Coordinates of C-alpha atoms in Angstrom, one line a residue:
X1 CA -50.3 83.2 19.4
X2 CA -46.7 82.7 20.5
X3 CA -47.8 80.0 22.9
X4 CA -49.6 78.2 20.1
X5 CA -46.6 78.3 17.8
X6 CA -44.3 76.9 20.6
X7 CA -46.9 74.2 21.3
X8 CA -47.0 73.2 17.6
X9 CA -43.2 73.2 17.5
X10 CA -43.1 71.0 20.6
X11 CA -45.7 68.6 19.1
X12 CA -43.6 68.5 15.9
X13 CA -40.4 67.6 17.9
X14 CA -42.4 65.0 19.9
X15 CA -43.8 63.4 16.8
X16 CA -40.4 63.3 15.2
X17 CA -38.9 61.7 18.3
X18 CA -41.7 59.2 18.4
X19 CA -41.3 58.3 14.7
X20 CA -37.5 57.8 15.2
X21 CA -37.9 55.7 18.4
X22 CA -36.5 52.2 18.2
X23 CA -39.0 49.4 17.9
X24 CA -39.6 47.5 21.1
X25 CA -37.8 44.1 21.5
X26 CA -40.0 41.1 20.9
X27 CA -39.3 38.2 23.3
X28 CA -40.4 34.6 23.8
X29 CA -42.3 33.3 26.7
X30 CA -43.4 29.7 26.5
X31 CA -45.0 29.1 23.0
X32 CA -45.7 32.8 22.3
X33 CA -44.0 36.0 21.3
X34 CA -44.5 39.2 23.3
X35 CA -43.6 42.9 23.2
X36 CA -41.0 43.1 26.0
X37 CA -42.0 46.6 27.1
X38 CA -45.8 46.5 26.7
X39 CA -46.4 42.9 27.4
X40 CA -48.7 42.7 24.3
X41 CA -48.7 39.4 22.4
X42 CA -47.0 39.7 19.0
X43 CA -48.3 38.0 15.9
X44 CA -46.3 38.0 12.7
X45 CA -48.2 39.7 9.8
X46 CA -45.3 39.2 7.5
X47 CA -44.2 38.7 3.9
X48 CA -41.3 37.0 2.2
X49 CA -39.1 39.7 0.6
X50 CA -36.5 38.6 -1.9
X51 CA -36.9 40.5 -5.2
X52 CA -34.9 38.9 -8.0
X53 CA -35.9 40.6 -11.2
X54 CA -33.3 42.8 -12.7
X55 CA -30.6 41.8 -10.3
X56 CA -27.0 41.8 -11.6
X57 CA -24.3 40.5 -9.3
X58 CA -23.2 37.6 -7.2
X59 CA -25.2 38.0 -3.9
X60 CA -28.8 39.2 -3.9
X61 CA -29.5 41.8 -1.3
X62 CA -32.7 43.7 -1.3
X63 CA -31.7 45.5 2.0
X64 CA -28.8 47.1 0.2
X65 CA -30.9 48.4 -2.6
X66 CA -32.0 51.8 -1.2
X67 CA -34.1 52.6 -4.2
X68 CA -36.0 49.4 -3.8
X69 CA -36.3 49.8 0.0
X70 CA -37.8 53.3 -0.3
X71 CA -40.2 52.0 -3.0
X72 CA -41.3 48.9 -1.2
X73 CA -41.6 50.1 2.4
X74 CA -44.3 52.5 1.3
X75 CA -46.1 49.4 -0.1
X76 CA -45.5 47.5 3.2
X77 CA -47.1 50.4 5.1
X78 CA -50.1 50.4 2.8
X79 CA -50.5 46.6 3.2
X80 CA -50.3 46.9 7.0
X81 CA -47.6 44.2 7.5
X82 CA -45.3 44.3 10.6
X83 CA -42.5 42.0 9.4
X84 CA -40.6 40.7 6.4
X85 CA -38.5 37.5 5.9
X86 CA -35.4 37.9 3.8
X87 CA -33.5 34.8 2.6
X88 CA -30.3 36.3 1.3
X89 CA -28.1 39.4 1.9
X90 CA -24.5 40.4 1.4
X91 CA -23.3 41.1 4.9
X92 CA -20.3 43.0 3.7
X93 CA -22.6 45.9 2.4
X94 CA -24.1 48.7 4.4
X95 CA -27.8 48.2 5.4
X96 CA -28.3 51.2 7.7
X97 CA -30.6 53.1 5.3
X98 CA -33.0 50.2 4.6
X99 CA -33.0 48.9 8.2
X100 CA -33.8 52.4 9.5
X101 CA -36.6 52.9 7.0
X102 CA -38.1 49.5 8.1
X103 CA -37.8 50.4 11.7
X104 CA -39.5 53.8 11.2
X105 CA -42.3 52.0 9.4
X106 CA -42.7 49.6 12.4
X107 CA -41.4 46.5 10.4
X108 CA -39.3 43.8 11.9
X109 CA -36.8 41.6 10.0
X110 CA -36.6 37.8 10.1
X111 CA -33.3 36.8 8.4
X112 CA -32.0 33.5 7.2
X113 CA -28.5 32.7 8.4
X114 CA -27.5 30.5 5.5
X115 CA -26.9 31.7 1.9
X116 CA -27.0 29.5 -1.3
X117 CA -23.2 29.0 -1.1
X118 CA -23.0 28.6 2.7
X119 CA -25.9 26.4 3.7
X120 CA -26.1 22.8 4.9
X121 CA -26.7 20.6 1.9
X122 CA -29.5 18.2 2.5
X123 CA -27.9 15.4 0.5
X124 CA -24.2 15.8 1.6
X125 CA -24.5 17.7 4.9
X126 CA -21.6 19.1 6.9
X127 CA -21.1 21.9 9.3
X128 CA -17.6 23.4 9.4
X129 CA -15.6 26.5 10.3
X130 CA -15.9 28.1 6.9
X131 CA -19.7 27.9 6.9
X132 CA -20.0 28.9 10.5
X133 CA -17.7 31.9 10.0
X134 CA -20.0 33.3 7.2
X135 CA -23.0 32.8 9.5
X136 CA -21.3 34.6 12.4
X137 CA -20.2 37.4 10.1
X138 CA -23.9 37.9 9.1
X139 CA -24.9 37.9 12.8
X140 CA -22.2 40.5 13.5
X141 CA -23.5 42.7 10.7
X142 CA -27.2 42.7 11.6
X143 CA -27.3 42.3 15.3
X144 CA -26.9 46.0 15.8
X145 CA -30.4 46.7 14.4
X146 CA -33.2 46.9 16.9
X147 CA -35.8 45.6 14.5
X148 CA -34.0 42.3 13.9
X149 CA -36.6 39.9 15.4
X150 CA -35.4 36.4 14.6
X151 CA -32.9 34.2 12.8
X152 CA -33.6 31.0 10.7
X153 CA -30.8 28.4 10.7
X154 CA -32.4 26.3 7.9
X155 CA -35.2 26.2 5.4
X156 CA -36.6 22.9 4.3
X157 CA -33.2 21.2 4.6
X158 CA -34.4 17.7 5.5
X159 CA -37.3 17.3 3.0
X160 CA -37.7 13.5 2.8
X161 CA -36.6 10.3 4.6
X162 CA -33.3 10.0 2.8
X163 CA -32.2 13.5 3.8
X164 CA -33.1 13.3 7.5
X165 CA -29.3 13.0 8.4
X166 CA -29.0 16.7 7.5
X167 CA -31.3 17.6 10.4
X168 CA -28.5 16.6 12.8
X169 CA -26.2 19.2 11.2
X170 CA -28.9 21.9 11.3
X171 CA -29.4 21.3 14.9
X172 CA -25.7 21.4 15.6
X173 CA -25.7 24.7 13.8
X174 CA -28.5 26.0 15.9
X175 CA -26.6 24.9 19.1
X176 CA -23.5 26.7 17.9
X177 CA -25.1 29.9 16.7
X178 CA -27.2 30.2 19.9
X179 CA -23.9 29.9 21.8
X180 CA -22.3 32.5 19.6
X181 CA -25.2 34.9 20.0
X182 CA -25.1 34.4 23.8
X183 CA -21.3 35.0 23.9
X184 CA -21.9 38.3 22.0
X185 CA -24.6 39.4 24.4
X186 CA -27.5 39.0 21.9
X187 CA -30.9 37.5 22.6
X188 CA -32.3 37.1 19.1
X189 CA -34.0 33.7 18.8
X190 CA -32.9 31.1 16.3
X191 CA -35.5 28.9 14.6
X192 CA -36.0 26.4 11.8
X193 CA -38.5 26.2 8.9
X194 CA -39.7 22.8 7.6
X195 CA -41.4 21.8 4.4
X196 CA -44.4 20.0 5.9
X197 CA -43.5 16.5 4.5
X198 CA -46.0 14.0 5.8
X199 CA -43.5 11.2 6.2
X200 CA -41.0 13.1 8.5
X201 CA -43.1 16.0 9.8
X202 CA -43.6 14.8 13.4
X203 CA -40.0 13.6 13.7
X204 CA -38.8 17.0 12.7
X205 CA -41.2 18.8 15.0
X206 CA -40.1 16.7 17.9
X207 CA -36.4 16.7 17.1
X208 CA -36.0 20.4 17.1
X209 CA -37.7 20.8 20.4
X210 CA -36.1 17.9 22.4
X211 CA -33.0 17.5 24.4
X212 CA -31.0 20.2 26.1
X213 CA -32.3 23.7 25.8
X214 CA -29.0 24.9 24.4
X215 CA -29.5 22.6 21.4
X216 CA -33.2 23.2 20.7
X217 CA -34.7 25.7 18.2
X218 CA -36.1 28.7 19.9
X219 CA -39.1 28.6 17.6
X220 CA -40.4 26.4 14.8
X221 CA -41.6 27.4 11.4
X222 CA -43.8 25.5 8.9
X223 CA -43.8 26.3 5.2
X224 CA -47.3 25.2 4.1
X225 CA -49.1 25.5 0.8
X226 CA -52.2 23.3 1.3
X227 CA -55.0 25.8 1.4
X228 CA -55.7 26.5 -2.2
X229 CA -58.7 28.8 -3.0
X230 CA -62.1 29.5 -1.5
X231 CA -63.3 26.0 -2.0
X232 CA -60.9 24.7 0.6
X233 CA -61.4 25.2 4.4
X234 CA -59.6 24.7 7.7
X235 CA -60.4 21.0 7.8
X236 CA -60.1 19.9 4.1
X237 CA -56.9 21.9 3.5
X238 CA -55.1 20.0 6.2
X239 CA -54.5 23.1 8.3
X240 CA -56.5 21.5 11.1
X241 CA -54.0 18.6 11.2
X242 CA -51.0 20.9 11.2
X243 CA -52.5 22.8 14.1
X244 CA -53.1 19.7 16.1
X245 CA -49.4 18.7 15.7
X246 CA -48.4 21.9 17.4
X247 CA -51.0 22.3 20.1
X248 CA -48.9 21.1 23.1
X249 CA -45.6 22.6 21.7
X250 CA -43.5 24.4 24.2
X251 CA -41.8 26.8 21.8
X252 CA -43.5 29.3 19.5
X253 CA -44.6 28.2 16.0
X254 CA -45.6 30.2 13.0
X255 CA -46.1 29.7 9.3
X256 CA -42.8 30.8 7.8
X257 CA -44.3 30.5 4.3
X258 CA -47.9 30.3 3.1
X259 CA -49.9 31.2 0.1
X260 CA -50.9 28.5 -2.4
X261 CA -51.1 29.9 -5.9
X262 CA -52.9 27.1 -7.8
X263 CA -56.0 29.4 -7.8
X264 CA -55.4 33.0 -8.8
X265 CA -56.1 35.7 -8.0
X266 CA -55.5 34.5 -4.4
X267 CA -58.0 35.7 -1.8
X268 CA -56.1 34.4 1.2
X269 CA -59.0 32.7 3.1
X270 CA -56.6 30.9 5.3
X271 CA -55.9 34.1 7.2
X272 CA -59.3 33.9 8.9
X273 CA -58.2 30.6 10.5
X274 CA -54.6 31.7 11.1
X275 CA -55.5 34.8 13.0
X276 CA -58.8 33.5 14.3
X277 CA -60.0 30.9 16.8
X278 CA -58.9 28.0 14.7
X279 CA -55.1 28.7 15.0
X280 CA -54.3 31.9 16.9
X281 CA -53.9 30.1 20.2
X282 CA -51.3 27.8 18.6
X283 CA -49.5 29.8 15.9
X284 CA -48.0 33.3 16.1
X285 CA -49.1 34.4 12.7
X286 CA -47.2 33.9 9.5
X287 CA -45.2 35.0 6.5
X288 CA -47.0 35.2 3.1
X289 CA -44.9 34.0 0.2
X290 CA -44.1 36.3 -1.5
X291 CA -43.8 40.1 -2.2
X292 CA -42.5 40.2 -5.8
X293 CA -43.7 38.4 -8.8
X294 CA -41.0 36.1 -10.1
X295 CA -40.8 33.0 -12.3
X296 CA -42.7 30.9 -9.8
X297 CA -45.7 33.3 -9.8
X298 CA -46.3 33.9 -6.1
X299 CA -45.9 37.7 -6.1
X300 CA -48.4 40.5 -5.4
X301 CA -46.3 43.2 -7.2
X302 CA -43.8 43.4 -10.0
X303 CA -40.6 45.3 -9.3
X304 CA -37.0 45.5 -10.5
X305 CA -33.7 46.1 -8.7
X306 CA -32.9 49.8 -8.5
X307 CA -36.2 50.9 -10.1
X308 CA -38.8 52.9 -8.2
X309 CA -41.7 51.6 -10.3
X310 CA -44.3 49.2 -8.7
X311 CA -47.0 47.3 -10.5
X312 CA -49.7 45.7 -8.3
X313 CA -51.5 42.6 -9.5
X314 CA -54.8 41.0 -8.6
X315 CA -53.6 39.5 -5.4
X316 CA -52.6 42.8 -3.8
X317 CA -55.9 44.2 -2.6
X318 CA -57.1 40.8 -1.5
X319 CA -54.1 40.4 0.8
X320 CA -54.5 43.9 2.1
X321 CA -58.1 43.3 3.0
X322 CA -57.3 39.9 4.5
X323 CA -54.6 41.4 6.7
X324 CA -56.8 44.3 7.7
X325 CA -59.5 41.9 8.8
X326 CA -57.0 39.7 10.8
X327 CA -57.5 40.7 14.4
X328 CA -56.3 37.9 16.6
X329 CA -57.3 37.7 20.2
X330 CA -54.3 38.4 22.3
X331 CA -53.1 37.7 25.9
X332 CA -50.9 39.8 28.1
X333 CA -47.5 38.3 29.0
X334 CA -48.3 38.7 32.7
X335 CA -51.5 36.8 32.3
X336 CA -50.0 33.9 30.3
X337 CA -48.9 30.7 32.0
X338 CA -46.9 28.5 29.6
X339 CA -48.1 24.9 29.3
X340 CA -47.5 22.0 27.0
X341 CA -45.0 19.1 27.1
X342 CA -41.4 18.9 26.2
X343 CA -41.0 16.9 23.0
X344 CA -39.6 13.4 23.1
X345 CA -36.6 12.9 20.7
X346 CA -37.5 10.5 17.8
X347 CA -35.9 7.1 17.8
X348 CA -33.8 5.9 14.9
X349 CA -36.0 4.1 12.4
X350 CA -36.6 3.5 8.7
X351 CA -37.9 7.0 8.4
X352 CA -35.5 8.8 10.8
X353 CA -31.9 8.2 10.1
X354 CA -30.5 10.2 13.1
X355 CA -29.6 9.2 16.6
X356 CA -31.2 12.2 18.2
X357 CA -29.3 12.3 21.4
X358 CA -25.9 13.0 19.7
X359 CA -25.0 16.0 17.6
X360 CA -22.1 16.7 15.2
X361 CA -19.2 18.6 16.9
X362 CA -18.8 22.3 17.0
X363 CA -16.3 23.5 14.3
X364 CA -12.8 24.2 15.5
X365 CA -10.4 26.0 13.2
X366 CA -7.6 25.5 15.7
X367 CA -8.3 21.7 15.9
X368 CA -8.3 21.4 12.1
X369 CA -5.1 23.5 11.7
X370 CA -3.4 21.4 14.2
X371 CA -4.4 18.3 12.3
X372 CA -3.1 19.7 9.1
X373 CA 0.2 20.5 10.8
X374 CA 0.5 16.8 11.7
X375 CA 0.3 15.5 8.1
X376 CA 3.3 14.1 6.3
X377 CA 1.5 14.0 3.0
X378 CA -0.8 17.0 2.3
X379 CA -2.1 19.4 -0.2
X380 CA 0.0 22.3 -1.5
X381 CA -2.9 24.6 -1.1
X382 CA -6.4 24.5 0.4
X383 CA -8.0 26.8 -2.1
X384 CA -8.8 24.5 -5.0
X385 CA -10.5 24.7 -8.4
X386 CA -13.6 22.7 -9.2
X387 CA -11.5 20.3 -11.2
X388 CA -9.1 19.7 -8.3
X389 CA -12.1 19.3 -6.0
X390 CA -13.6 16.7 -8.2
X391 CA -10.3 14.8 -8.5
X392 CA -9.9 14.9 -4.7
X393 CA -13.5 13.7 -4.3
X394 CA -12.8 10.6 -6.4
X395 CA -9.5 9.9 -4.6
X396 CA -11.1 10.2 -1.2
X397 CA -13.9 7.9 -2.2
X398 CA -11.4 5.3 -3.3
X399 CA -9.2 5.6 -0.2
X400 CA -12.0 5.5 2.3
X401 CA -13.5 2.5 0.5
X402 CA -10.3 0.6 1.2
X403 CA -9.5 1.8 4.8
X404 CA -11.2 3.3 7.8
X405 CA -11.8 7.1 7.5
X406 CA -13.7 7.3 10.8
X407 CA -11.9 10.4 11.9
X408 CA -13.4 12.4 9.0
X409 CA -16.6 10.5 8.5
X410 CA -20.0 10.4 10.2
X411 CA -22.9 8.0 10.7
X412 CA -25.9 10.0 12.0
X413 CA -28.0 6.9 12.6
X414 CA -25.4 5.5 15.0
X415 CA -24.4 8.9 16.4
X416 CA -20.8 8.5 15.2
X417 CA -18.9 11.7 14.3
X418 CA -15.2 11.7 13.6
X419 CA -12.7 13.9 15.4
X420 CA -12.1 16.0 12.3
X421 CA -15.5 15.7 10.6
X422 CA -16.1 19.5 11.2
X423 CA -13.0 20.4 9.3
X424 CA -13.3 21.9 5.8
X425 CA -13.5 19.6 2.7
X426 CA -9.9 20.2 1.6
X427 CA -8.7 19.5 5.1
X428 CA -10.6 16.3 5.3
X429 CA -9.3 15.3 1.9
X430 CA -5.7 16.0 3.1
X431 CA -6.3 13.7 6.1
X432 CA -7.4 10.9 3.8
X433 CA -4.5 11.2 1.4
X434 CA -2.1 11.2 4.4
X435 CA -3.8 8.1 5.7
X436 CA -3.2 6.5 2.3
X437 CA 0.4 7.7 2.4
X438 CA 0.9 6.0 5.8
X439 CA -0.8 2.8 4.7
X440 CA 1.8 2.6 1.9
X441 CA 4.7 3.1 4.3
X442 CA 5.2 6.6 3.0
X443 CA 6.0 5.3 -0.5
X444 CA 3.6 7.5 -2.5
X445 CA 2.1 10.9 -1.9
X446 CA 0.1 11.9 -4.9
X447 CA -3.4 12.4 -6.3
X448 CA -4.0 12.6 -10.0
X449 CA -5.4 16.1 -10.7
X450 CA -4.4 17.7 -7.4
X451 CA -1.1 19.1 -6.2
X452 CA 0.3 17.4 -3.1
X453 CA 3.5 17.5 -1.2
X454 CA 5.4 15.7 1.5
X455 CA 6.5 17.2 4.8
X456 CA 9.5 15.6 6.3
X457 CA 9.1 17.0 9.8
X458 CA 5.4 18.0 10.5
X459 CA 5.0 20.7 13.1
X460 CA 2.6 18.6 15.1
X461 CA 3.9 15.1 16.0
X462 CA 0.8 13.9 18.0
X463 CA -2.5 14.2 16.2
X464 CA -4.4 13.3 19.4
X465 CA -3.1 16.5 21.0
X466 CA -5.2 18.4 18.4
X467 CA -8.3 17.3 20.1
X468 CA -7.5 19.6 23.1
X469 CA -7.7 22.7 20.9
X470 CA -10.6 25.1 21.6
X471 CA -13.6 25.1 19.3
X472 CA -14.8 28.2 17.4
X473 CA -17.1 29.2 20.4
X474 CA -14.1 29.1 22.7
X475 CA -14.9 25.9 24.5
X476 CA -12.1 23.7 25.7
X477 CA -11.6 21.0 23.1
X478 CA -12.6 17.4 23.6
X479 CA -12.8 14.4 21.2
X480 CA -15.8 14.0 19.0
X481 CA -18.2 11.1 19.5
X482 CA -17.6 8.0 17.5
X483 CA -19.3 5.9 20.1
X484 CA -22.9 7.2 19.9
X485 CA -22.9 7.5 23.7
X486 CA -26.4 8.4 24.9
X487 CA -24.9 10.5 27.7
X488 CA -23.4 13.0 25.3
X489 CA -25.2 15.6 23.1
X490 CA -22.1 17.3 21.6
X491 CA -19.1 15.2 22.2
X492 CA -17.5 12.3 24.1
X493 CA -14.4 10.1 24.1
X494 CA -13.3 8.3 21.0
X495 CA -10.3 6.3 19.7
X496 CA -8.0 7.8 17.2
X497 CA -6.5 4.4 16.3
X498 CA -8.2 3.8 12.9
X499 CA -7.7 0.0 12.9
X500 CA -9.4 -0.5 16.3
X501 CA -12.2 1.9 15.2
X502 CA -12.7 -0.1 12.0
X503 CA -13.0 -3.3 13.8
X504 CA -15.7 -1.8 16.1
X505 CA -17.6 -0.3 13.1
X506 CA -17.5 -3.6 11.2
X507 CA -19.0 -5.4 14.2
X508 CA -21.7 -2.7 14.5
X509 CA -22.3 -2.7 10.7
X510 CA -23.0 -6.5 10.7
X511 CA -25.5 -6.2 13.5
X512 CA -27.2 -3.1 12.0
X513 CA -27.3 -4.2 8.4
X514 CA -29.2 -7.4 9.3
X515 CA -31.9 -5.2 10.8
X516 CA -32.1 -2.3 8.5
X517 CA -29.6 -2.4 5.7
X518 CA -31.5 0.0 3.5
X519 CA -31.8 2.8 6.1
X520 CA -28.7 3.0 8.3
X521 CA -25.4 4.5 6.9
X522 CA -22.5 2.0 7.1
X523 CA -18.8 2.8 6.6
X524 CA -18.7 2.4 2.9
X525 CA -21.7 4.8 2.1
X526 CA -20.2 7.3 4.5
X527 CA -17.0 7.3 2.5
X528 CA -19.0 7.8 -0.6
X529 CA -20.9 10.7 0.9
X530 CA -17.7 12.3 2.0
X531 CA -16.2 12.0 -1.5
X532 CA -19.4 13.5 -2.9
X533 CA -19.4 16.3 -0.4
X534 CA -15.8 17.2 -1.2
X535 CA -16.5 17.3 -4.9
X536 CA -19.8 19.2 -4.4
X537 CA -18.1 21.8 -2.2
X538 CA -15.8 22.9 -5.0
X539 CA -18.5 23.2 -7.6
X540 CA -19.9 26.4 -6.0

């Protein structure tokens, strides 16, 4: 009897230890995910998780709502999912409780690096120290959790031909965040999720998997809503075409969102293809959009922040059954031999406004501070109101329409990025008003609607010396690329003499505009974009 009691106690301790054990790391080999310890292939059976109803505050964060976590994780276990994708969190809050509950339930987290305020804007893209610092802070806050499976550096950023320049900035962000993770000793992969636009789809697919490995996405996600109801199928839905696009891909791909809601209740017939012979050899599963019923009507339950009540709708049991029936054929890591072809970078064209071989520079707070210390006419403060930002935007637009602003401008189609293009909007604005000040022989230092000041003896006398400052990763500084040199992916020599640069740009603009005046960004539109970006930044 005593022996039996001890055995039961031992079993209890063992079970408790097993339930508290950390989830195994998931790693990438070729175009597939694998459990690092067991070698089993991993398929995402995931769900987008961003409850919004009842939220009061500035930053949504379902992983800081312990009442909501305890409520929803029980639902996750009932559904049989193994992962969630969360778009927004407040990294300053504590997430230990929710992350541990998820881990104990066998659920991994895919987390978006951007937030609504700190994300690359598709129409006025930039990548600077301020944005990167928020992303790195999120990385620092969540990398300690063993069930963090992946990061996403962008979601549907470039979503049509006109916004393809933003892809260059997303890829630069991927390069820099991968470097930051490596520096910190983390191996969590960084990917991108596209919007499946037919006009730019293949260019995006190729772009994020071409060039140096340090600049490529580690995996690629597709947000797709083509399969609508039981009357559609693998072929008519277009899923067949999407699968063909990824067949020879050398990095993993998955559906980062799926679940058309034009026919409700949804029965999720696409899961038979996604986890079956149609797609399982190409895609590593997917993330159903979404958990909670919101205004867009994609949810399977109704919940509220801080409330333990859950109401399931007609989609719930259908998804549960579809996930239960999803039993993809797997392969062991040891038996898998990666194949496929490295993607060829897309060429600049009417539908691809990016010189793929060249990326925007890595942000450098030190370089930008040095530049600010060189100005004789500058802003009294860098923290500005929305009205001040708007006034600056208008001023910068006027100034850069009259003179070369190449050091703070970019032209993705030519692969030209100014030496200070990765500085923050206020800093780029200060550079422009100083340029105007110098052009007027230091006669006038003012901008209507913004406070400026003159500095009789700037701390830094040689602006070119600023280019030697280290970037935010710690790399030794070098000039950015204004030349579009094919031999460089992240930097190269450039002139700081604005007049010589303008002469060169005018010559290139004349040649380019005759070929493709509607597609390529010339000097004047870049100035307009810069002004818009400055104004837009201060509206958040």
